[in-house]
Short mmCIF file of C-alpha atoms and ligand atoms in Angstrom, two decimals:
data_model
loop_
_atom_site.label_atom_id
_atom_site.label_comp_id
_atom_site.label_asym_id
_atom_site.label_seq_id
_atom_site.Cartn_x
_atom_site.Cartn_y
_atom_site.Cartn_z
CA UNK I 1 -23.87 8.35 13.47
CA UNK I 2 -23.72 4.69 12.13
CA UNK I 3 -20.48 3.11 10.46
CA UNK I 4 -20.83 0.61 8.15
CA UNK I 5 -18.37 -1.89 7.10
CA UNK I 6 -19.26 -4.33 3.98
CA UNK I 7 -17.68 -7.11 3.31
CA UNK I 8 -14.99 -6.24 0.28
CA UNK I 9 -16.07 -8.06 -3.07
CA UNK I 10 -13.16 -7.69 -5.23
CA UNK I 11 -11.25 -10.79 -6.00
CA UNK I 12 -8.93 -11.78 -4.11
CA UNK I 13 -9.16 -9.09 -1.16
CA UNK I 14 -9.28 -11.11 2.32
CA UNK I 15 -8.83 -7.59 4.31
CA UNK I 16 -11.48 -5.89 5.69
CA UNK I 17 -11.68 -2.10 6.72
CA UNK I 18 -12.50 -2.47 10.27
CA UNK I 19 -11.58 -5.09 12.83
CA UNK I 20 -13.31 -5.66 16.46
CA UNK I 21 -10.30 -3.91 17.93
CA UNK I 22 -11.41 -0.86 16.06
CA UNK I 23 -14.99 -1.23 16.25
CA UNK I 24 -14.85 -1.63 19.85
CA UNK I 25 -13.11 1.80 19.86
CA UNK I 26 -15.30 3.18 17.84
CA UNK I 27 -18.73 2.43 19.74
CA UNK I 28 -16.75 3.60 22.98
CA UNK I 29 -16.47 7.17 20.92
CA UNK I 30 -20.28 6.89 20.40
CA UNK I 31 -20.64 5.81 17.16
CA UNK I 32 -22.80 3.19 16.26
CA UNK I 33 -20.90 0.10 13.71
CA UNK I 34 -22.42 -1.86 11.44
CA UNK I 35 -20.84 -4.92 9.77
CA UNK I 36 -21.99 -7.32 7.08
CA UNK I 37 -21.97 -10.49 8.36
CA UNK I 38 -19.08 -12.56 7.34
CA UNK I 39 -16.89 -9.37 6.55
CA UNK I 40 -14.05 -10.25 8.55
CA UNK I 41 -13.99 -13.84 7.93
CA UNK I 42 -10.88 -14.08 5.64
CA UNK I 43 -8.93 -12.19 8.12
CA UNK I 44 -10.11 -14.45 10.43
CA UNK I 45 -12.24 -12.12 12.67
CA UNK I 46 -15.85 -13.75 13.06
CA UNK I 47 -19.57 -12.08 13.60
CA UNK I 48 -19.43 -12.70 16.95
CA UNK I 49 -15.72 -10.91 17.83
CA UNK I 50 -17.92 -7.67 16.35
CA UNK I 51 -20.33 -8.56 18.40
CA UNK I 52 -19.01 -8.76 21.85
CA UNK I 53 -16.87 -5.11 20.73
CA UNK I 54 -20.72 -3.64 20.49
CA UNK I 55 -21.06 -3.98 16.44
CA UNK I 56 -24.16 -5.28 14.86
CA UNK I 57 -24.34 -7.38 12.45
CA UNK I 58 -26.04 -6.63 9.04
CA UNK I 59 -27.16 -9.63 6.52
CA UNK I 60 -26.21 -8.78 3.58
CA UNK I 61 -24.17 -5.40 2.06
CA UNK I 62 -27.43 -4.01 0.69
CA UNK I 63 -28.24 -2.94 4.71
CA UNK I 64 -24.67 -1.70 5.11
CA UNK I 65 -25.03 0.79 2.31
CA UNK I 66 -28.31 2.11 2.45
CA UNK I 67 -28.13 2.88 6.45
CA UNK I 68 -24.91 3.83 7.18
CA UNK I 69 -23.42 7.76 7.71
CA UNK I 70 -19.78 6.50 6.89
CA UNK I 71 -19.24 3.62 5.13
CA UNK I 72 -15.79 2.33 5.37
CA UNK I 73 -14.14 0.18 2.88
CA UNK I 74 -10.63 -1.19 1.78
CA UNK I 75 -11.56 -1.37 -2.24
CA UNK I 76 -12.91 1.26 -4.05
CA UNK I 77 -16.75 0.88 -5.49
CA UNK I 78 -17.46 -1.81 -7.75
CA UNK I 79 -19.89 -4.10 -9.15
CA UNK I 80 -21.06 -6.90 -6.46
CA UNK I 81 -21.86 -10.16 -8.17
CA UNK I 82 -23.44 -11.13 -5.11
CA UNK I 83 -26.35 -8.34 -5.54
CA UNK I 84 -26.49 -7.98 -8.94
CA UNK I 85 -25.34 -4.14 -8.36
CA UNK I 86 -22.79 -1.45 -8.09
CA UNK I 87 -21.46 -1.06 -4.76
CA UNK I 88 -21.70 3.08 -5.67
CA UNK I 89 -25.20 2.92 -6.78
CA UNK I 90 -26.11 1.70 -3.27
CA UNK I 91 -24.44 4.30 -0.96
CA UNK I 92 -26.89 6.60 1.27
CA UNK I 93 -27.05 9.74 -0.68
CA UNK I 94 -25.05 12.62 0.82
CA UNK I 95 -23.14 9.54 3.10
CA UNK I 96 -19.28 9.37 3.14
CA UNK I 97 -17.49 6.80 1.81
CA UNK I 98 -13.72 5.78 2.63
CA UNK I 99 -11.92 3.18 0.85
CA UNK I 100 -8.16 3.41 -1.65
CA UNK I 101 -9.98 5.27 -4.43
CA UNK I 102 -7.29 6.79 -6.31
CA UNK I 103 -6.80 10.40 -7.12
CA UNK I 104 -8.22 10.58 -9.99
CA UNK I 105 -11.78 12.52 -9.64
CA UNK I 106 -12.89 11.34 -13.27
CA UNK I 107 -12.56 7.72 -12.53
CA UNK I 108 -15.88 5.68 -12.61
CA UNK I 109 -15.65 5.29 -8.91
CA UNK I 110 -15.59 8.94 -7.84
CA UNK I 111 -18.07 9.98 -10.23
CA UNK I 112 -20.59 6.96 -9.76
CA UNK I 113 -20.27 8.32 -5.84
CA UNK I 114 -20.45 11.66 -6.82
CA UNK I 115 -23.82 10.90 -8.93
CA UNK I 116 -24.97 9.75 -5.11
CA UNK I 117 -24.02 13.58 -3.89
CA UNK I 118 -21.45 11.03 -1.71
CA UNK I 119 -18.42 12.82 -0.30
CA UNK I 120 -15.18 10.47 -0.77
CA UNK I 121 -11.98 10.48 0.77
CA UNK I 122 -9.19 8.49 -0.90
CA UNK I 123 -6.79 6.99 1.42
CA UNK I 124 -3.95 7.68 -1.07
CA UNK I 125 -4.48 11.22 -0.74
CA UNK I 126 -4.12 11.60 3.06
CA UNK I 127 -0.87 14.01 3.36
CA UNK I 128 2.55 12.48 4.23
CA UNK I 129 2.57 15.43 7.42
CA UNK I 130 3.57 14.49 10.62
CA UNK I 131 -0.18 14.69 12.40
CA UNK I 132 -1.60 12.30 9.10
CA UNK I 133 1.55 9.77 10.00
CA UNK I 134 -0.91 7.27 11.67
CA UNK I 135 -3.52 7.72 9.30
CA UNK I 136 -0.82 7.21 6.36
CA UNK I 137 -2.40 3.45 5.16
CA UNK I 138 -0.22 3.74 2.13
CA UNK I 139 2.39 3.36 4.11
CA UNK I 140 1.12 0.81 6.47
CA UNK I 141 0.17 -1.51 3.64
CA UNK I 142 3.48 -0.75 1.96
CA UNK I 143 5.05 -2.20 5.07
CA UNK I 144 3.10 -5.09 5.54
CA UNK I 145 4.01 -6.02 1.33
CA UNK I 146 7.56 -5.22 1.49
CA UNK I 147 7.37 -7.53 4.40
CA UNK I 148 5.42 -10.24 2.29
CA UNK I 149 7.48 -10.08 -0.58
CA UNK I 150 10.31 -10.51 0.55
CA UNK I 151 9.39 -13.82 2.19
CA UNK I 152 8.00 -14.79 -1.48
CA UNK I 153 11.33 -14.14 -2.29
CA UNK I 154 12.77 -16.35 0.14
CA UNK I 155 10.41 -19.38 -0.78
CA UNK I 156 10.98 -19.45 -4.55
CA UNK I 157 14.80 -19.48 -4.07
CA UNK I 158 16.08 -22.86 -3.93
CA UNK I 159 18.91 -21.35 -1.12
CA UNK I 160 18.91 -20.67 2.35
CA UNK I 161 18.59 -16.95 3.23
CA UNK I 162 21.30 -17.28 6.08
CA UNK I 163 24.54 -18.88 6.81
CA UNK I 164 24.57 -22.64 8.06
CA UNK I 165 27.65 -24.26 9.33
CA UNK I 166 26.46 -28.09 9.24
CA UNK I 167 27.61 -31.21 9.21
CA UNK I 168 27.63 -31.32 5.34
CA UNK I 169 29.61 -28.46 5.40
CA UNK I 170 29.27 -24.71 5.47
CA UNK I 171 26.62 -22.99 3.20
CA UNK I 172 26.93 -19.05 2.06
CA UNK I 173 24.64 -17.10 3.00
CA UNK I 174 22.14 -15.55 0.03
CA UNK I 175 22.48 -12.21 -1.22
CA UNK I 176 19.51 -10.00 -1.79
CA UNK I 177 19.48 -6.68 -3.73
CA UNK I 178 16.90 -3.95 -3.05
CA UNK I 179 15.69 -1.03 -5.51
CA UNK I 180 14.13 1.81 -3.90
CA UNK I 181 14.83 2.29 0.18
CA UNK I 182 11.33 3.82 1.07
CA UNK I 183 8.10 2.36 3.02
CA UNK I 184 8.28 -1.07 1.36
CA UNK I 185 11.93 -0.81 0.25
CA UNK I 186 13.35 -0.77 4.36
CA UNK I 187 10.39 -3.38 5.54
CA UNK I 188 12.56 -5.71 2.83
CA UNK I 189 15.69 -4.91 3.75
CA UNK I 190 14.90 -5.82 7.42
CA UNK I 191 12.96 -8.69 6.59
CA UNK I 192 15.80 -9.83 5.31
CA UNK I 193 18.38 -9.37 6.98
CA UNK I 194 16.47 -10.79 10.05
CA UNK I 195 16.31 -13.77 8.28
CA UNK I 196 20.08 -14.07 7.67
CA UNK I 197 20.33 -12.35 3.95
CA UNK I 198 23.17 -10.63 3.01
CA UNK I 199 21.84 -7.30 1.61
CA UNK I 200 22.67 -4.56 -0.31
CA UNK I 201 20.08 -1.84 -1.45
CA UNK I 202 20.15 1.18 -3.80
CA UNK I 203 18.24 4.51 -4.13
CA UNK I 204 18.30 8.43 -5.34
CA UNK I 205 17.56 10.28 -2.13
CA UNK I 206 20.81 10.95 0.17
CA UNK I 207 18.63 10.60 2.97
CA UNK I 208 17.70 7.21 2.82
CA UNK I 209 22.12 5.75 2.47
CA UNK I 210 21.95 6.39 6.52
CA UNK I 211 18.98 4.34 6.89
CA UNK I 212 19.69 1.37 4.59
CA UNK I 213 23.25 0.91 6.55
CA UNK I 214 21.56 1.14 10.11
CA UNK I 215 19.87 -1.91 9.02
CA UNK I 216 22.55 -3.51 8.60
CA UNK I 217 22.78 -3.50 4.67
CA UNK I 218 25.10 -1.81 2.34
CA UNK I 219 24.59 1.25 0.11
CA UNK I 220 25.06 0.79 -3.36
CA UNK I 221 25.38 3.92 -5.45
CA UNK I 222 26.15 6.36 -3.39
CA UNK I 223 28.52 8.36 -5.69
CA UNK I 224 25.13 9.03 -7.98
CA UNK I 225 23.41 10.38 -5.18
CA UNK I 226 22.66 14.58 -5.18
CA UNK I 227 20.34 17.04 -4.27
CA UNK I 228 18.74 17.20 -7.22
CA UNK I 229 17.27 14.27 -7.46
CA UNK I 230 15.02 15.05 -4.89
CA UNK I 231 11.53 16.98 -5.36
CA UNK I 232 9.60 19.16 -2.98
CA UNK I 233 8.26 17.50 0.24
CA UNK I 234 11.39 15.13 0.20
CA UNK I 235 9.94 12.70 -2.82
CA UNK I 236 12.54 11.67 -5.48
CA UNK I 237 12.75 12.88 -9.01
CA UNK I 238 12.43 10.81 -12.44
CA UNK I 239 15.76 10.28 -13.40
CA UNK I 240 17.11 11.79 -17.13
CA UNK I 241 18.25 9.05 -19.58
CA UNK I 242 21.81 10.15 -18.62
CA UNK I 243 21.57 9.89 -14.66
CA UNK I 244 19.40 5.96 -15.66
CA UNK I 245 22.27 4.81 -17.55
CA UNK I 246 25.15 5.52 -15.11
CA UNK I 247 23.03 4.05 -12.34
CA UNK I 248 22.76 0.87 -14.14
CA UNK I 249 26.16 0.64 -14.94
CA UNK I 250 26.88 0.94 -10.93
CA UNK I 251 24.22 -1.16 -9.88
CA UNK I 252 24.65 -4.02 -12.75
CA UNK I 253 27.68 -5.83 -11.36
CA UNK I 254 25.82 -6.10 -7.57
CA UNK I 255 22.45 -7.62 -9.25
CA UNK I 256 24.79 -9.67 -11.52
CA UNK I 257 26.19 -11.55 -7.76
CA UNK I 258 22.34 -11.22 -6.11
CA UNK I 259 20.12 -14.43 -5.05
CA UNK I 260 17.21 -12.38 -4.94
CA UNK I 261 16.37 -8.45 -6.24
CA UNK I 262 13.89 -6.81 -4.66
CA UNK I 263 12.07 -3.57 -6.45
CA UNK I 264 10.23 -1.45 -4.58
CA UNK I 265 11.66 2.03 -6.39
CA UNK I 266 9.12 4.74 -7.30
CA UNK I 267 8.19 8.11 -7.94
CA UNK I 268 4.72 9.65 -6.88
CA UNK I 269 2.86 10.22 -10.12
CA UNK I 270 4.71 8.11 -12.79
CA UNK I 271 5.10 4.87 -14.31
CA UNK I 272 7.62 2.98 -12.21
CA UNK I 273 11.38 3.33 -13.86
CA UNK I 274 13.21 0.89 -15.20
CA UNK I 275 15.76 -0.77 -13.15
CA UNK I 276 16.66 -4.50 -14.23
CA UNK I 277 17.07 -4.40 -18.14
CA UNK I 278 16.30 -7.91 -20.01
CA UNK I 279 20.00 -7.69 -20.00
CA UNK I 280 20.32 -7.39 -16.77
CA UNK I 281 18.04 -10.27 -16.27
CA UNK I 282 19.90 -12.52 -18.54
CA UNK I 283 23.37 -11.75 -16.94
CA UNK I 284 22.09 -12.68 -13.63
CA UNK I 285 22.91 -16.32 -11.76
CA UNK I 286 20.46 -19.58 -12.63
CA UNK I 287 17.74 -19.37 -10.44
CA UNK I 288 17.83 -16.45 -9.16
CA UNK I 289 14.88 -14.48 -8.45
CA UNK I 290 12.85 -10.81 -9.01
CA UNK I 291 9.95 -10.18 -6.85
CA UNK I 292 9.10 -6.92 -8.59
CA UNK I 293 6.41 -4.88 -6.04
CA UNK I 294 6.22 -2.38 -8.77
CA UNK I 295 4.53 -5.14 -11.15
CA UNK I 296 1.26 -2.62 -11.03
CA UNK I 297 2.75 0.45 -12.08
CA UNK I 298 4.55 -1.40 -15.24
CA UNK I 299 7.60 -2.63 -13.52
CA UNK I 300 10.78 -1.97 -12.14
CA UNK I 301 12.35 -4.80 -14.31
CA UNK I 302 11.89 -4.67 -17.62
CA UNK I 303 10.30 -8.53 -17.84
CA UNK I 304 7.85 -8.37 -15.00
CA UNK I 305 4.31 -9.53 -15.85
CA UNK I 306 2.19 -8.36 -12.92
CA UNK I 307 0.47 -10.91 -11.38
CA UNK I 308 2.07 -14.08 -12.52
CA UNK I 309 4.88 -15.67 -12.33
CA UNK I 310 7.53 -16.11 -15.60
CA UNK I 311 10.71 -18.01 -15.87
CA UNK I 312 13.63 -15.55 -18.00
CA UNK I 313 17.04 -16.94 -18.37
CA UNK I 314 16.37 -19.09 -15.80
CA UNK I 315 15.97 -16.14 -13.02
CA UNK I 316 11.83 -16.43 -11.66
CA UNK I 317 10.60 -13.15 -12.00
CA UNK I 318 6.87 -12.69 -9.42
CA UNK I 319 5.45 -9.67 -10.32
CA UNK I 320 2.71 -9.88 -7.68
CA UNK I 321 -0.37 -7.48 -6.94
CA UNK I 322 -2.29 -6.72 -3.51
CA UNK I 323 0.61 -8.35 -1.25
CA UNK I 324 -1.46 -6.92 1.48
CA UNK I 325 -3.83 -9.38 0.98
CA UNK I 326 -1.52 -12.34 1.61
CA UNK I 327 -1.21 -11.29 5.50
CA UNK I 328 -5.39 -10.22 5.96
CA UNK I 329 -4.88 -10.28 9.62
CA UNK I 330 -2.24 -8.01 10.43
CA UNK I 331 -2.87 -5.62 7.19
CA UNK I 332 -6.65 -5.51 8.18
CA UNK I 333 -5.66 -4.58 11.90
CA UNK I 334 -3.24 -1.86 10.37
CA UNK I 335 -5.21 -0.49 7.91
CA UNK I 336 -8.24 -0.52 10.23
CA UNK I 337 -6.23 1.75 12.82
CA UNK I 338 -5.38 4.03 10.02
CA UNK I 339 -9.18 4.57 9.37
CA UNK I 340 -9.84 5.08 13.11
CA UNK I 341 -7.47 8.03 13.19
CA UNK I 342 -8.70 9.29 9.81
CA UNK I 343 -12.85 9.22 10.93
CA UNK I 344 -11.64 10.58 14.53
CA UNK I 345 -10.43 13.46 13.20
CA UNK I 346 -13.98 14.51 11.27
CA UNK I 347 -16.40 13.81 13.81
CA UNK I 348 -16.56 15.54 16.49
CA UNK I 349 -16.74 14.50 20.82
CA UNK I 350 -20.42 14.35 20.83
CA UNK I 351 -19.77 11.73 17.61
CA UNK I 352 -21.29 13.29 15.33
CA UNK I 353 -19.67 14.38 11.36
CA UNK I 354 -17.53 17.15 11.24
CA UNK I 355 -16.18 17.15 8.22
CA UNK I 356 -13.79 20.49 8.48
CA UNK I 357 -12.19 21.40 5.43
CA UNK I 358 -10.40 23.92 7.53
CA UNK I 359 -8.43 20.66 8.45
CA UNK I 360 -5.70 19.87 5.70
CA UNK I 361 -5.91 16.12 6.09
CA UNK I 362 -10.07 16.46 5.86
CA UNK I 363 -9.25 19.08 2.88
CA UNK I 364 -6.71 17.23 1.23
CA UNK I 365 -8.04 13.47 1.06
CA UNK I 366 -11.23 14.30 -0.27
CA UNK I 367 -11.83 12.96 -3.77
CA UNK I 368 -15.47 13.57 -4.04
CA UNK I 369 -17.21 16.48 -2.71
CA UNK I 370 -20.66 16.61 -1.42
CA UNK I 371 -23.28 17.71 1.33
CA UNK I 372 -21.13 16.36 4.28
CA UNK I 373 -18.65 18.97 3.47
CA UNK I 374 -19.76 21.96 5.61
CA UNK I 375 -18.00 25.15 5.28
CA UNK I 376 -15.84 23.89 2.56
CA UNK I 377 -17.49 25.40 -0.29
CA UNK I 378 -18.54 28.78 1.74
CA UNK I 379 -14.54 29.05 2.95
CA UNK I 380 -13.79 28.05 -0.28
CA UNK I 381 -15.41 30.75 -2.20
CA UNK I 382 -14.52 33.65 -0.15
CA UNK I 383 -11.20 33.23 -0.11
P1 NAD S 414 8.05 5.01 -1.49
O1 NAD S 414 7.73 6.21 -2.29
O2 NAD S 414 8.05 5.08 0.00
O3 NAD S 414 9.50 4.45 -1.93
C1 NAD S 414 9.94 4.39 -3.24
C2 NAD S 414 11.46 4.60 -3.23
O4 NAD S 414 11.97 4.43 -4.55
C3 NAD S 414 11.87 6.00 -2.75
O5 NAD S 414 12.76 5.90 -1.68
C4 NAD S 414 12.52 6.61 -3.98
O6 NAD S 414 13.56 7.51 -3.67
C5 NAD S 414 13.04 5.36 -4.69
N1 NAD S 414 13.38 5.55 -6.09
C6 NAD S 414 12.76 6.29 -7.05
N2 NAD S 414 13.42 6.22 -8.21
C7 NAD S 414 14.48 5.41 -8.01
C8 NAD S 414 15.53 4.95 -8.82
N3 NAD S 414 15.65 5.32 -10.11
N4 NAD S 414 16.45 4.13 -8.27
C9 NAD S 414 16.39 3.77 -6.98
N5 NAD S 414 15.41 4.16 -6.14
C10 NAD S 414 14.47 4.97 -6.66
O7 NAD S 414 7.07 3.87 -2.00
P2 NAD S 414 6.61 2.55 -1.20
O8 NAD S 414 5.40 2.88 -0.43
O9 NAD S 414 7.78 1.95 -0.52
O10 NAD S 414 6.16 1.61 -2.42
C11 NAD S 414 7.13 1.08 -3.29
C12 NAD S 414 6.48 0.38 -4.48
O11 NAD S 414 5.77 -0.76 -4.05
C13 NAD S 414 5.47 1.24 -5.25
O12 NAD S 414 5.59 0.98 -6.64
C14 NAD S 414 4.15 0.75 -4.74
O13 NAD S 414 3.10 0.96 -5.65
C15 NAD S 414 4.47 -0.72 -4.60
N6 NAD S 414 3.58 -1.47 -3.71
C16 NAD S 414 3.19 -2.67 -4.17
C17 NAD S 414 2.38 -3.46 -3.41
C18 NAD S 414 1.99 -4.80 -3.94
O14 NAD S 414 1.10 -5.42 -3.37
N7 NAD S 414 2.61 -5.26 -5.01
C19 NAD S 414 1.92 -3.01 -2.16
C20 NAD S 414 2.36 -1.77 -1.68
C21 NAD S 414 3.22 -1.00 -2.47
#
């Protein structure tokens, strides 16, 4: 069975989907791997680390697409300047493709692949379960931004993050606010407090209070928190208009004292809520700053422009996209083991495809059905 791994085409993506570590692994399972050359190069892996792991090296993506079993991507399909061509349009027919697609099953992606009789599998739909935690890439990559942005955060400010007792005198330590206390929310909160922040952080699910304060940060909003703001498999709930406005009012005085507010808050599904009013914006301290990481889903502040940068009231707001990208080599080595677990658990020990849709992470993260689904459709229709 041959893997292929193209070199991503979409602007501004430096990742790539597999890394020697991982290719290495996956020739010692069997497999065979084929990379486009120069595929790792803005993560800083070259041809010849793929190479010496037992990879080969393709010329250009055309090769990668037409030979491979499994193609494995970071970016869903799209056109490739390079080859004058639709990265879809090129796929084996009946192959498998793996790449962030999505969930939507109508989107020109999944049904250019499903034209190709290709059977997808979205990396946002691999199930938050236990045995799918190391395939969980959404989470990974949510790490690796919250990570990212908060160290955006720290380079726009014109403050120290910690306190420093020098000979000009003593300086306060910043204060930093975080929305939303999940994947990307607690990678923040560390962040910084490791770099000498002082940190409070807010959310809707009780569960997360104990968390925030074993990092060292304080709770804010604690008296809002109940058990119904939390949805089946432990996800929270969109607030009512009622339960928005009384957080504000408890969280407005906190962002009013913050250096920095980080948003990370979301629910699964919807457009992100909205946290940091213009208001809110306008009350807070001369430069100040908002690195919003919900900028793609509309916003957690109410003045976020994803992907640039805007001055408000003298606060910076970033609103920035694909913070994954900033850090290629650690995000590509993350994501990469992600994948590994994910194709390990369809093919089988003589390395061949086994795509099981007895399997619930198989069943679940497929997008696109095709051929390579075996007794899917036969279990399927008899039950
Ligand atoms: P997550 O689901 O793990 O965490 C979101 C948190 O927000 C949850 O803890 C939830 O309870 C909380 N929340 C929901 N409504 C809230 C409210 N009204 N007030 C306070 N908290 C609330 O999600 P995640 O993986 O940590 O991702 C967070 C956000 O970052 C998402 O919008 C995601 O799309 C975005 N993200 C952006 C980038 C980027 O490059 N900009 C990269 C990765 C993730």
């Amino acid at each position: 069975m041959l893997i292929g791994v193209p070199r991503e085409v979409a602007p501004g993506e430096t990742r790539v989907a597999v890394v020697p570590e991982t290719a290495g692994k996956l020739v010692k399972a069997g497999l065979q791997v084929l990379v486009e050359t120069g595929a790792g190069a803005r993560a800083h892996f070259t041809d010849e680390a793929y190479r010496a792991a037992g990879a080969s090296i393709a010329a250009d993506a055309r090769e990668v697409f037409t030979k491979a079993d499994v193609l494995l991507k970071v970016q869903e399909p799209m056109q490739s300047p390079a080859l004058g061509a639709h990265e879809a349009d090129m796929v084996r027919e009946g192959a498998v493709y793996v790449s962030f697609l999505g969930r939507d099953p109508e989107s020109e992606a999944a049904k250019k692949l499903k034209a190709r009789k290709v059977t997808a599998l979205s990396m946002e739909m691999v199930p938050r379960t236990s045995r799918a935690q190391k395939m969980d890439a959404l989470s990974s990559m949510a790490s690796v931004a919250g990570y990212k942005a908060s160290l955006l955060g720290a380079l726009r400010l014109g403050k120290f993050f910690p306190l420093m007792m020098t000979a000009a005198g003593t300086i306060a330590p910043s204060r930093v606010f975080v929305f939303g206390a999940g994947v990307a929310g607690l990678q923040a909160i560390a962040t910084c407090r490791r770099l000498g922040a002082v940190v409070e952080a807010t959310d809707i699910r009780p569960a997360v209070k104990e968390e925030v304060q074993s990092l060292g940060a304080t709770f804010v909003g604690a008296e809002l928190l109940d058990a119904s703001m939390v949805a089946a498999g432990g996800y929270a709930k969109e607030l009512t208009p009622e339960q928005r406005e009384k957080q504000r009012q408890m969280v407005a005085e906190r962002v009013k004292l913050a250096d920095l507010v980080i948003c990370t808050a979301a629910v699964p599904g919807r457009k992100a809520p909205v946290l940091v009013t213009a208001q809110m914006v306008k009350d807070m301290r001369p430069g100040s700053v908002i690195v919003d990481m919900a900028a793609e889903s509309g916003g957690n502040c109410e003045l976020t422009k994803a992907g640039v940068e805007t001055i408000e009231h003298d606060v910076i707001i970033l609103g920035p996209v694909n913070l994954p990208a900033q850090l290629p080599l650690h995000a590509s080595q993350m994501y990469s083991r992600n994948l590994h677990a994910l194709v390990m658990n369809f093919v089988n020990k003589e390395g061949q495809l086994n795509l099981d849709f007895a399997d619930d992470i198989n069943r679940d993260s497929c997008l696109v059905k095709g051929p390579a689904v075996k007794e899917a459709a036969a279990t399927e229709k008899a039950s």
